[in-house]
Coordinates of C-alpha atoms in Angstrom, one line a residue:
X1 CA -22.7 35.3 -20.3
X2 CA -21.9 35.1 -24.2
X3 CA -19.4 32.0 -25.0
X4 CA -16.3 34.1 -26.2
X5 CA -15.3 31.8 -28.8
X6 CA -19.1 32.6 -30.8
X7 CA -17.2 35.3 -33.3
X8 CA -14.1 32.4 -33.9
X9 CA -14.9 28.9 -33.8
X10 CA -15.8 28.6 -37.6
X11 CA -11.8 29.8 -37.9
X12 CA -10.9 27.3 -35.2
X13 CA -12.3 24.4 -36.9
X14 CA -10.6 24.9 -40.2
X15 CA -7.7 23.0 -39.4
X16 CA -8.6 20.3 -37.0
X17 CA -6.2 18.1 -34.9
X18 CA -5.5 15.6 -32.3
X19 CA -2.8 14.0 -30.2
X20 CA -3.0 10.6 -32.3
X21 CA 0.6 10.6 -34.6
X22 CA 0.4 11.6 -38.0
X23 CA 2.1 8.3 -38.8
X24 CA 1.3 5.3 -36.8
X25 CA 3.9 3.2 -37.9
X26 CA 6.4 5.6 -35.6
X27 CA 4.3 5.3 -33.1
X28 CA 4.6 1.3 -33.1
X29 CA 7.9 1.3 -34.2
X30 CA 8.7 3.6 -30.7
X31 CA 6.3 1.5 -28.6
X32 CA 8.5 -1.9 -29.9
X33 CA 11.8 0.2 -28.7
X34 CA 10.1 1.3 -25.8
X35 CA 8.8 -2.3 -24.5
X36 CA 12.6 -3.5 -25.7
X37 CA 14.2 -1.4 -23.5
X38 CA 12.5 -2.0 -20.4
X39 CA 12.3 -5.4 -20.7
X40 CA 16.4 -5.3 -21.2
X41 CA 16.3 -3.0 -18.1
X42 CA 13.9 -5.1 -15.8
X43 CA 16.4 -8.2 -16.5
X44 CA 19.6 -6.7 -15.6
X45 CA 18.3 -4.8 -12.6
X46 CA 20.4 -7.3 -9.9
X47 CA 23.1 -6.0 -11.6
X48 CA 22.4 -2.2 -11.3
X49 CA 23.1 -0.5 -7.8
X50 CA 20.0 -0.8 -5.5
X51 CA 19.7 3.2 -5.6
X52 CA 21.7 6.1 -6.8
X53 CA 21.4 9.7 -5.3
X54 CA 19.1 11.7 -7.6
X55 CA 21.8 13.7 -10.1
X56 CA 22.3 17.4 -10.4
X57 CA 21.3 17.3 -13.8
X58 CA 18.0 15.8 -12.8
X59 CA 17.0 18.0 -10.8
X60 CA 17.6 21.1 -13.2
X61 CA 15.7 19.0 -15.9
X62 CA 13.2 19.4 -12.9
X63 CA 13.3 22.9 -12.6
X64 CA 12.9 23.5 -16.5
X65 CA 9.8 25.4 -18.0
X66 CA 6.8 24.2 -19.5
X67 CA 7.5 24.8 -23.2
X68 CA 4.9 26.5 -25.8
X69 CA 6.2 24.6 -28.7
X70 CA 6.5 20.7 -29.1
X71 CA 9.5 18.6 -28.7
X72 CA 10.4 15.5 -30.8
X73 CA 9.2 12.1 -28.7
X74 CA 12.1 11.0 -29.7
X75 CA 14.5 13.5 -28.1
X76 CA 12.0 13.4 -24.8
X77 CA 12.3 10.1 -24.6
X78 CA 16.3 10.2 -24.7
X79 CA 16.0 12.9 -21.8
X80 CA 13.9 10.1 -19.6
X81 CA 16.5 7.6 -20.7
X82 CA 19.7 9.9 -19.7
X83 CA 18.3 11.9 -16.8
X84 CA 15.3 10.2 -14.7
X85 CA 15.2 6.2 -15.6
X86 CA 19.0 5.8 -13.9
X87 CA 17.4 7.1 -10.7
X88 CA 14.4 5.7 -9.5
X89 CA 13.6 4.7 -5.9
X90 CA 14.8 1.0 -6.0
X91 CA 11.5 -0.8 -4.9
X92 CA 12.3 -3.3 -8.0
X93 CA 15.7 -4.0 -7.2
X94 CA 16.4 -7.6 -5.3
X95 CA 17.5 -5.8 -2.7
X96 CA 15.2 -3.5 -1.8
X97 CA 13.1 -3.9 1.7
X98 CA 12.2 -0.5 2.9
X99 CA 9.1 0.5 4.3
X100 CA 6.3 -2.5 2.8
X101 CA 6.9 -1.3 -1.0
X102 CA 6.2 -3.8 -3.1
X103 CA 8.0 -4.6 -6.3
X104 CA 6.0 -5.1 -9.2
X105 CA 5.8 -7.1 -12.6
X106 CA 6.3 -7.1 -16.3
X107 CA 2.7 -8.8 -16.9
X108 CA 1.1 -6.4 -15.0
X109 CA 3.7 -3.0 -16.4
X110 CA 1.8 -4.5 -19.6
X111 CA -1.7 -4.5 -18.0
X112 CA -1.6 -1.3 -17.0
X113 CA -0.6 -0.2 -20.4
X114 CA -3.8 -1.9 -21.5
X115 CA -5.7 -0.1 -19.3
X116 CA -4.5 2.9 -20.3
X117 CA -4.9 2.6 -23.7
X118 CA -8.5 1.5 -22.8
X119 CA -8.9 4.3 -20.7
X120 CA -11.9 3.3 -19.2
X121 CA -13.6 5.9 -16.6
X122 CA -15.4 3.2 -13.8
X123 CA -17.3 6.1 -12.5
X124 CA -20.4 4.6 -14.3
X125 CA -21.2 2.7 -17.3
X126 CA -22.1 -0.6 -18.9
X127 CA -18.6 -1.2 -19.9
X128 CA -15.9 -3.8 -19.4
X129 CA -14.0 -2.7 -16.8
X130 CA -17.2 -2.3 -14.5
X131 CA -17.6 -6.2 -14.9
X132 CA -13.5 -7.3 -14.2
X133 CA -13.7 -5.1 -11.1
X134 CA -16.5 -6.6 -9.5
X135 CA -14.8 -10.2 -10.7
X136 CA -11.4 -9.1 -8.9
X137 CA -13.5 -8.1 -5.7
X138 CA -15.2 -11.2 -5.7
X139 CA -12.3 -12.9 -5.8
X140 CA -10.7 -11.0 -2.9
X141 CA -13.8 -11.4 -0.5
X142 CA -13.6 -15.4 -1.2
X143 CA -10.1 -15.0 -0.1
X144 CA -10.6 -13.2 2.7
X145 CA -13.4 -15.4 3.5
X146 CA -16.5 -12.8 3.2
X147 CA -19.7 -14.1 1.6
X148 CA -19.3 -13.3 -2.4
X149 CA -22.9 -12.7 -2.5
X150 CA -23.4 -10.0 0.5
X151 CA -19.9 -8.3 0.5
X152 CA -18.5 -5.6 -1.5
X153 CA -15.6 -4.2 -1.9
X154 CA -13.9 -1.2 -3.9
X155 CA -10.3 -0.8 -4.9
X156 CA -8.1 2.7 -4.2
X157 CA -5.0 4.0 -4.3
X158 CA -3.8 2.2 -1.2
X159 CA -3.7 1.5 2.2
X160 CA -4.4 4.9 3.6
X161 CA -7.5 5.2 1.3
X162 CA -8.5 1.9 2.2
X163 CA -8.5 2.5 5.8
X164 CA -10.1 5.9 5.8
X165 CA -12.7 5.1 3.4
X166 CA -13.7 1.6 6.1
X167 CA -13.6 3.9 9.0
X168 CA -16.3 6.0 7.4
X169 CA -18.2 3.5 6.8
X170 CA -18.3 2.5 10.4
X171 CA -18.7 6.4 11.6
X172 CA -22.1 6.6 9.0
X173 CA -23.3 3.3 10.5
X174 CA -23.7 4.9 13.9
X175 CA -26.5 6.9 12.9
X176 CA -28.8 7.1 9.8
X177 CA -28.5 11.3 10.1
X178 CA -24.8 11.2 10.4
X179 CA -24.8 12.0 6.6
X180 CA -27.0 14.6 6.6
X181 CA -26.5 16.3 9.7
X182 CA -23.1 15.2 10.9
X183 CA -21.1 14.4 14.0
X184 CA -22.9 16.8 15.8
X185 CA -25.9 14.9 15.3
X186 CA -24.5 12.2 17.8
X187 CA -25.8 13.0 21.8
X188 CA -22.1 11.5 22.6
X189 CA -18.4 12.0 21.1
X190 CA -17.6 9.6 18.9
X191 CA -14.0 7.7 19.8
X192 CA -12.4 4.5 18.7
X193 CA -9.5 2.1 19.4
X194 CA -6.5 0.7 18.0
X195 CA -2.9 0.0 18.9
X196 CA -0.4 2.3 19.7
X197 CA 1.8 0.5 17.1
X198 CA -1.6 0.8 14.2
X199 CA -0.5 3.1 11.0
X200 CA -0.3 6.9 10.9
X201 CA -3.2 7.0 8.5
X202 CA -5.7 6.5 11.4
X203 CA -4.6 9.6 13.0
X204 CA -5.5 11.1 9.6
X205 CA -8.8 9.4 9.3
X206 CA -9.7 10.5 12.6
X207 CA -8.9 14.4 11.5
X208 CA -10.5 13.7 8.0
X209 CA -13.4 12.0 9.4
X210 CA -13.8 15.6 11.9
X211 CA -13.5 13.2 15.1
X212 CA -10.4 14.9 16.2
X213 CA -6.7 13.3 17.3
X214 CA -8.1 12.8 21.0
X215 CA -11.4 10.5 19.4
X216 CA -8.5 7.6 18.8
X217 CA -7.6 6.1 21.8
X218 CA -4.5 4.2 21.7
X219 CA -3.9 1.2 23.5
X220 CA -0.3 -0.1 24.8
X221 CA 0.5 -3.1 23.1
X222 CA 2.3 -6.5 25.3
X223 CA 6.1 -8.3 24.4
X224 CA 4.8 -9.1 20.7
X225 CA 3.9 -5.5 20.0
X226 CA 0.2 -6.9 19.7
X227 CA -2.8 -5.0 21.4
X228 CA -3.1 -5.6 25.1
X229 CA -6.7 -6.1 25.1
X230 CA -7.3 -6.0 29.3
X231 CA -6.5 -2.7 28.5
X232 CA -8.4 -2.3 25.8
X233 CA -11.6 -3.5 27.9
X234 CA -10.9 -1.4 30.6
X235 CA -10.7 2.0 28.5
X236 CA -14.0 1.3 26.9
X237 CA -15.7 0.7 29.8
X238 CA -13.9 3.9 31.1
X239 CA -15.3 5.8 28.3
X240 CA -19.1 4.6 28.4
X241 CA -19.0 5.6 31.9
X242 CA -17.0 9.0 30.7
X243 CA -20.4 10.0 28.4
X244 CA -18.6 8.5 25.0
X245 CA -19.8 6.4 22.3
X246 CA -17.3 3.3 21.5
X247 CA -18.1 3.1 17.6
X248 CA -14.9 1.0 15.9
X249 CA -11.7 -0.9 16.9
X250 CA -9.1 -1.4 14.5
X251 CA -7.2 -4.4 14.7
X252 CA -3.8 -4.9 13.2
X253 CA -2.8 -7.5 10.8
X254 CA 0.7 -7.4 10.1
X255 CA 2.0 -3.7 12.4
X256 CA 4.2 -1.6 10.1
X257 CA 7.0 -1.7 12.8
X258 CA 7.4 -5.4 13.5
X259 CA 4.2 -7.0 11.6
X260 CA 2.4 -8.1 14.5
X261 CA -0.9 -9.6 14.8
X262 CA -3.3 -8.2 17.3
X263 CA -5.4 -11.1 19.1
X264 CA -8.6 -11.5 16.7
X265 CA -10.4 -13.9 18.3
X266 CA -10.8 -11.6 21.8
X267 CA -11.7 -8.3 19.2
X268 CA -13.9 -9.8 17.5
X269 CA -15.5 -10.9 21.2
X270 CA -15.0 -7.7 22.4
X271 CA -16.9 -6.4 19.4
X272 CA -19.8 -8.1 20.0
X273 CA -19.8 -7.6 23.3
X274 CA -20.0 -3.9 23.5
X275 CA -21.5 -3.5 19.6
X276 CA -18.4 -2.0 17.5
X277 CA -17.2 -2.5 14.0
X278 CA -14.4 -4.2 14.2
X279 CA -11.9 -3.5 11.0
X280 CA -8.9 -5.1 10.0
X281 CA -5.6 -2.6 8.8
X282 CA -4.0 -5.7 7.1
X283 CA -1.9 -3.6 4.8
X284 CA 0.6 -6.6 4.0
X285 CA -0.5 -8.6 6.6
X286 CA -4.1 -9.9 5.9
X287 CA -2.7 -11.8 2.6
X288 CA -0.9 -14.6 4.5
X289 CA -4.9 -15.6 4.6
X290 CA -3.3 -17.2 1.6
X291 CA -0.7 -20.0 3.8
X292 CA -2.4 -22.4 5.7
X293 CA 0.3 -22.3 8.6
X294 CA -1.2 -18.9 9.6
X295 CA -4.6 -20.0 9.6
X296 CA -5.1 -20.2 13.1
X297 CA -3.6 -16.7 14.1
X298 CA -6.2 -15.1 11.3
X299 CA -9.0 -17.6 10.6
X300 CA -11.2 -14.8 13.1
X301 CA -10.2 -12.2 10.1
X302 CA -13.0 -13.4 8.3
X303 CA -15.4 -12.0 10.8
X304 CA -14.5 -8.4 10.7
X305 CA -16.8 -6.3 9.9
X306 CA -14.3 -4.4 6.7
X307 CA -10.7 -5.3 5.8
X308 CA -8.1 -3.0 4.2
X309 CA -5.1 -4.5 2.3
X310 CA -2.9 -3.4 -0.4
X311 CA -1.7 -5.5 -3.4
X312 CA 0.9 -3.4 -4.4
X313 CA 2.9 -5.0 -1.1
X314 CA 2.2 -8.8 -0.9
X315 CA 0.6 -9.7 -4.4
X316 CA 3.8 -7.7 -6.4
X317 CA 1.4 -5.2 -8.2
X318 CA 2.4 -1.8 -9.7
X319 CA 1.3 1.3 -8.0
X320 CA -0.9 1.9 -7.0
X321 CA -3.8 -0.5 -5.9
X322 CA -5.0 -1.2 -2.5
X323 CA -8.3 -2.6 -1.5
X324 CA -11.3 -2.3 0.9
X325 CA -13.8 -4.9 1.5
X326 CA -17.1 -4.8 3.3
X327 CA -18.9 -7.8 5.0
X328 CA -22.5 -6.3 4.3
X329 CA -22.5 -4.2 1.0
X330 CA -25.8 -2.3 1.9
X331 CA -23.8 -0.9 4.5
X332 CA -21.0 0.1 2.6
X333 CA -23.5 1.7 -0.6
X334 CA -25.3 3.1 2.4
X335 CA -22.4 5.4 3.5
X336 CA -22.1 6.6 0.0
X337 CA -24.8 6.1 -2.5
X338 CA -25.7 9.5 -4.1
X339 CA -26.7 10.0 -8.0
X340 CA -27.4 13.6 -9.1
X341 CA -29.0 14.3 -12.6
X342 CA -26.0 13.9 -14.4
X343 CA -25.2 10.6 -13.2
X344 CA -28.3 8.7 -12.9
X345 CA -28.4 5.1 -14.3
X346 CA -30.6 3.7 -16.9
X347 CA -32.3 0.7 -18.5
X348 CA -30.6 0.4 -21.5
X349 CA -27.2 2.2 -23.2
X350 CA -24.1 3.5 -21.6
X351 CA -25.7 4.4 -19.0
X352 CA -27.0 1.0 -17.7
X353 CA -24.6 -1.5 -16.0
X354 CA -23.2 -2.1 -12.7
X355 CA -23.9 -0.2 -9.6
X356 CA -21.7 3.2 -10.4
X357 CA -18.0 2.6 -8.2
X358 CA -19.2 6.3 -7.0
X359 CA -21.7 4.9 -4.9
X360 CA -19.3 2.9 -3.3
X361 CA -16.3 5.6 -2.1
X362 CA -15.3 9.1 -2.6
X363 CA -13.7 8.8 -6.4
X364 CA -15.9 9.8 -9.5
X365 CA -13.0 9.6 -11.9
X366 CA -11.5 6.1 -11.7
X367 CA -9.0 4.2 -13.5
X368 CA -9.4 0.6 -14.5
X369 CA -7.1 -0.4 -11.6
X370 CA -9.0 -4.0 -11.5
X371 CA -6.9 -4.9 -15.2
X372 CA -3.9 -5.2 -13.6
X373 CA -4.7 -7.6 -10.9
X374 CA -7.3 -9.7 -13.5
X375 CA -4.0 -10.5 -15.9
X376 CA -1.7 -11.1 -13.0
X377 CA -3.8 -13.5 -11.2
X378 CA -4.6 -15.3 -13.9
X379 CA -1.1 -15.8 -15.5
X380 CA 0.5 -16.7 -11.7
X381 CA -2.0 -18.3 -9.7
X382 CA -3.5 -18.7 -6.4
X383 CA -0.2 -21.3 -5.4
X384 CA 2.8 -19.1 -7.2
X385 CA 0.9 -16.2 -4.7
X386 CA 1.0 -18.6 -1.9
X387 CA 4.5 -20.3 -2.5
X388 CA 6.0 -16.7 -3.1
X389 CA 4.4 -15.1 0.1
X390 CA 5.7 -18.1 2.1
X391 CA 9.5 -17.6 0.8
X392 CA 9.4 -14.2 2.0
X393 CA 8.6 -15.2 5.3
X394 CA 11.5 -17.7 5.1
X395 CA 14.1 -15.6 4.2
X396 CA 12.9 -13.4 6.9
X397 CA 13.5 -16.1 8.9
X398 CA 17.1 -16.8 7.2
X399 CA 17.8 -13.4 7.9
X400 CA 17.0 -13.8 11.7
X401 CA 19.1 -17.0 12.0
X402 CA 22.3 -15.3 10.6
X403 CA 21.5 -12.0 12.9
X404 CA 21.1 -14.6 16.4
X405 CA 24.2 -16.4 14.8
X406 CA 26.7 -13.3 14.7
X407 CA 27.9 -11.5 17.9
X408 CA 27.5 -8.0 16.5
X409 CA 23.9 -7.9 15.3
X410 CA 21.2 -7.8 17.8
X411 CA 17.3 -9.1 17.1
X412 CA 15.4 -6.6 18.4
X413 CA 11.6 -7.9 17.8
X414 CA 9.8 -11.0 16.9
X415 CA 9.4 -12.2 13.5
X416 CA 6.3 -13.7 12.9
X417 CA 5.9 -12.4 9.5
X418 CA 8.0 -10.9 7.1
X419 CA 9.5 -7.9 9.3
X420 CA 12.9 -8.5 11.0
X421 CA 14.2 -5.5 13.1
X422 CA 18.0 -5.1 13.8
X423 CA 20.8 -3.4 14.9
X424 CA 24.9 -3.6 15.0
X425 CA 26.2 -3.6 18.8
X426 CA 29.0 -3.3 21.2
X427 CA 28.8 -3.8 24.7
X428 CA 31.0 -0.6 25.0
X429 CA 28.4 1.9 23.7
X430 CA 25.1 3.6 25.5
X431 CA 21.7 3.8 23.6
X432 CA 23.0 7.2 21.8
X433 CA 26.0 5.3 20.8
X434 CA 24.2 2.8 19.7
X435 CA 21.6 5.0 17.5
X436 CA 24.0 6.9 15.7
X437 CA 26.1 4.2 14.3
X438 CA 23.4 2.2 13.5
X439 CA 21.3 5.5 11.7
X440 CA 24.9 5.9 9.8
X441 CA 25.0 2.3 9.1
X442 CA 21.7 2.7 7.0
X443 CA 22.8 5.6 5.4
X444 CA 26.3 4.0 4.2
X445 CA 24.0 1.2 2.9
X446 CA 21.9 3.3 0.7
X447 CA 24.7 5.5 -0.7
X448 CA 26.9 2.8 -1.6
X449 CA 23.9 0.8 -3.4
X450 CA 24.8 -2.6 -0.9
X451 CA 20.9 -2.6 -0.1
X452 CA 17.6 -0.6 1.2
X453 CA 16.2 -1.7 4.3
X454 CA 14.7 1.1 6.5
X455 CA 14.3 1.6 9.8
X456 CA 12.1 2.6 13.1
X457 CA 12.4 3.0 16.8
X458 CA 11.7 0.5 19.2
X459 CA 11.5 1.1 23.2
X460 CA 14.1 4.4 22.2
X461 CA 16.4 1.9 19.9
X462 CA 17.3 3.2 16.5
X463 CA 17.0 -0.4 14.4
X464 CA 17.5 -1.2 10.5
X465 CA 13.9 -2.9 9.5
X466 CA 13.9 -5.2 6.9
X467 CA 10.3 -5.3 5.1
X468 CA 10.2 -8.0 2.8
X469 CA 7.2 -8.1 0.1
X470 CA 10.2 -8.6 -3.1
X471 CA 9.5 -11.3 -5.6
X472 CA 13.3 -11.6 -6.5
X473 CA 15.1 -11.2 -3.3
X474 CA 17.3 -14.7 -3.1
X475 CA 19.2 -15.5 0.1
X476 CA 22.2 -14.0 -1.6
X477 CA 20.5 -10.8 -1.0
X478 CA 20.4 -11.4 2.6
X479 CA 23.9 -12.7 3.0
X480 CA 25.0 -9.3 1.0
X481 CA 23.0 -7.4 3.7
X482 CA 24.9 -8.7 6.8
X483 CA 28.3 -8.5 5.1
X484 CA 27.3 -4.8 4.2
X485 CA 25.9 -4.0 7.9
X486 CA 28.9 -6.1 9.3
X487 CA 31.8 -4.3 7.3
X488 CA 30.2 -1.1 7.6
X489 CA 29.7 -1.3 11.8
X490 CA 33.3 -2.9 12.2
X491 CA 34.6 0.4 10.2
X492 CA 32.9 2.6 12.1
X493 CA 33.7 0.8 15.7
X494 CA 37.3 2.0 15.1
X495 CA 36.7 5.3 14.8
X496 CA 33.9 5.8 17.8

């Protein structure tokens, strides 16, 4: 097929351009306004309401078309200013705990600008930000306490990625043909275990991975929300006997409803025992590897066979950047190593280097996440990570005091990390009662900009959940919470 640009692209050429400004001195001149004025609004953030429902006028700006011709940067940038900066989703407000959302920081805002103006592809090369990568997952598996020299470890977008990409790794494991042949090459269905209190995003690996919803098998969890692991025993032995192959248990560091820890030490025996990979979801959870007081409840971490964790929760990094690690890196390159024609490394050049990322996870095209995490480390410390990680667990623990310490607010799960789950009560009201004015209590909290917790279910109870992996939250914060939840209940008790 003829290239239908051949009769035109001597025409084309006459008048060459890029995107680079035709006068650089604006472009510095805006970047100095631009840095300015985030700074300004980064330091007056307590001030501003934790969130503000997105305008009409936003969301016709939304709506509006693509245009042919180009618009002044200037008068862009006023339309960001006006319409979309005054209503973002709060996670770097003081008083922001929804979900595990972390909040971020100006050294890293200016990493990632870096990194962008780098824009370094780590798909393959003998480049720079091949080398900090590998440094950051070094670090990481020290951490977490896998041998530097044997591990491996990729960063992704985040938790989800994380945990998919392990669980494939442990699938491929099974069988040297899986790759080429598939599931079906297995004699027996393939199933695995976690809690019934583990992250949605297993369900999805186990549909992504083409094991199917029923290949997870969810076990009840005891008091603590942790795995009950006579339970978990007896359905594996129930499915060896049943004709299925046990390949993978997923133990829970830190539960997205109540941040329980399942019993490592008895998975990891288990594990052995019957032959499974044994990876850790520690969204949030596997950093308190960083405080010494929660070294006993996690010191078995280290012998899991992968490890998932974010650092856009617990270390305060931008989105996005979560991490996987892998306790024997010929496994993990195993599961994914493939270099076609195009892509084939070489002696000397570009095209020498590191071990391409690609032969490591699903992405080609990769950002240079690792910059972001190299400055902020650096600049803070392993000890600011530690002390800051440990005040959120105190104030979670502030928080809980005040809640056992006021008649109308009920604890309804252990704290033994930096999750509290609550609720307003009256001894007058039945469960639906109860739901209702607490779901409304949330709401009231979010519209008026008191504060952002979120919320969950528990044993049919609707509770506020506070999730705290913010860098600025004071006990001020928390005090503003309860007067919020308190006011806001004791208003609605005389109308119900």
């Amino acid at each position: 097929m003829p290239n239908p640009l051949e009769s035109d692209w001597k025409s084309i050429l006459e008048n060459e351009e890029s995107l680079d400004p035709p006068d650089w001195s604006v472009a510095e001149k805006f970047g100095q306004r631009l840095v300015s004025d985030m700074v300004n609004y980064l330091k007056g953030i307590r001030d501003q309401p934790v969130w503000n429902k997105p305008s009409v006028e936003l969301k016709e700006v939304a709506k509006s078309p693509w245009l042919d011709e180009p618009t002044e940067l200037s008068e862009v940038y006023q339309s960001f200013e006006d319409v979309i900066l005054p209503f973002p989703k709060g996670n770097i407000h003081p008083r922001f705990w929804s979900w595990v959302q972390g909040t971020g920081s100006i050294t890293a805002a200016y990493a990632d600008f870096m990194a962008s103006i780098m824009n370094s592809n780590l798909a393959i090369g003998d480049h720079a930000g091949m080398y900090i990568e590998q440094q950051v997952i070094d670090w990481l598996n020290d951490l977490m306490g896998f041998p530097v020299d044997s591990a491996s470890g990729i960063l992704l977008s985040g938790g989800s990625m994380a945990n998919i990409t392990g669980l494939m790794i442990a699938r491929n494991h099974v069988s040297p043909d899986i790759r080429k042949k598939g599931i079906q090459s297995i004699d027996k269905p393939l199933v695995f275990y976690a809690s019934v209190e583990t992250h949605s995003c297993q369900q999805k690996a186990a549909e992504a991975l083409g094991l199917g919803l029923d290949s997870l098998r969810k076990i009840p969890v005891n008091d603590a929300y942790e795995m009950d692991t006579d339970l978990l025993v007896r359905q594996i032995e129930l499915d060896i006997q049943n004709g299925f192959h046990p390949f993978c248990i997923v133990a829970n560091v830190g539960t997205v409803n109540t941040g329980a820890i399942d019993p490592l030490d008895e998975l990891v025996a288990i594990c052995n025992k019957y032959h499974l990979w044994l990876h850790v979801d520690g969204a949030f959870g596997a950093l308190v590897k960083l405080l010494p007081e929660y070294h006993h409840m996690i010191k078995a971490m280290s012998q899991a066979d992968s490890i998932a964790f974010d650092l856009h929760k617990w270390m305060y990094l931008p989105y996005e950047v979560g991490c996987l690690l892998v306790r024997d890196k010929k496994i993990h390159r195993d599961a994914f190593v493939m270099q076609p024609n195009y892509l084939i490394s070489h002696e000397r050049g570009l095209s020498a280097g590191p071990d391409p990322i690609g032969n490591y996870g699903m992405e080609l095209s990769r950002g240079f996440k690792a910059l972001k995490v190299w400055f902020c480390f650096q600049e803070y410390g392993r000890k600011k990570y530690e002390r800051l990680i440990r005040q959120n667990i105190a104030h979670c623990l502030y928080l809980a005091d005040k809640i056992n310490a006021h008649p109308q607010l009920e604890l309804m799960a252990p704290v033994p990390m930096n999750i509290v789950c609550f609720r307003y009560t009256d001894k007058r009201w039945n469960q639906e009662t109860l739901n209702k004015v607490n779901k409304e209590i949330l709401m009231q909290l979010h519209e008026r900009g008191i504060a952002t917790p979120s919320y969950t279910i528990l044993h049919g109870n609707y509770v506020i959940r506070v999730a705290n992996v913010n860098h600025r939250s004071k006990k001020s914060d928390f005090d503003a919470l309860v007067d919020g939840v308190i006011q806001i209940g004791d208003t609605l008790t005389r109308f119900t």
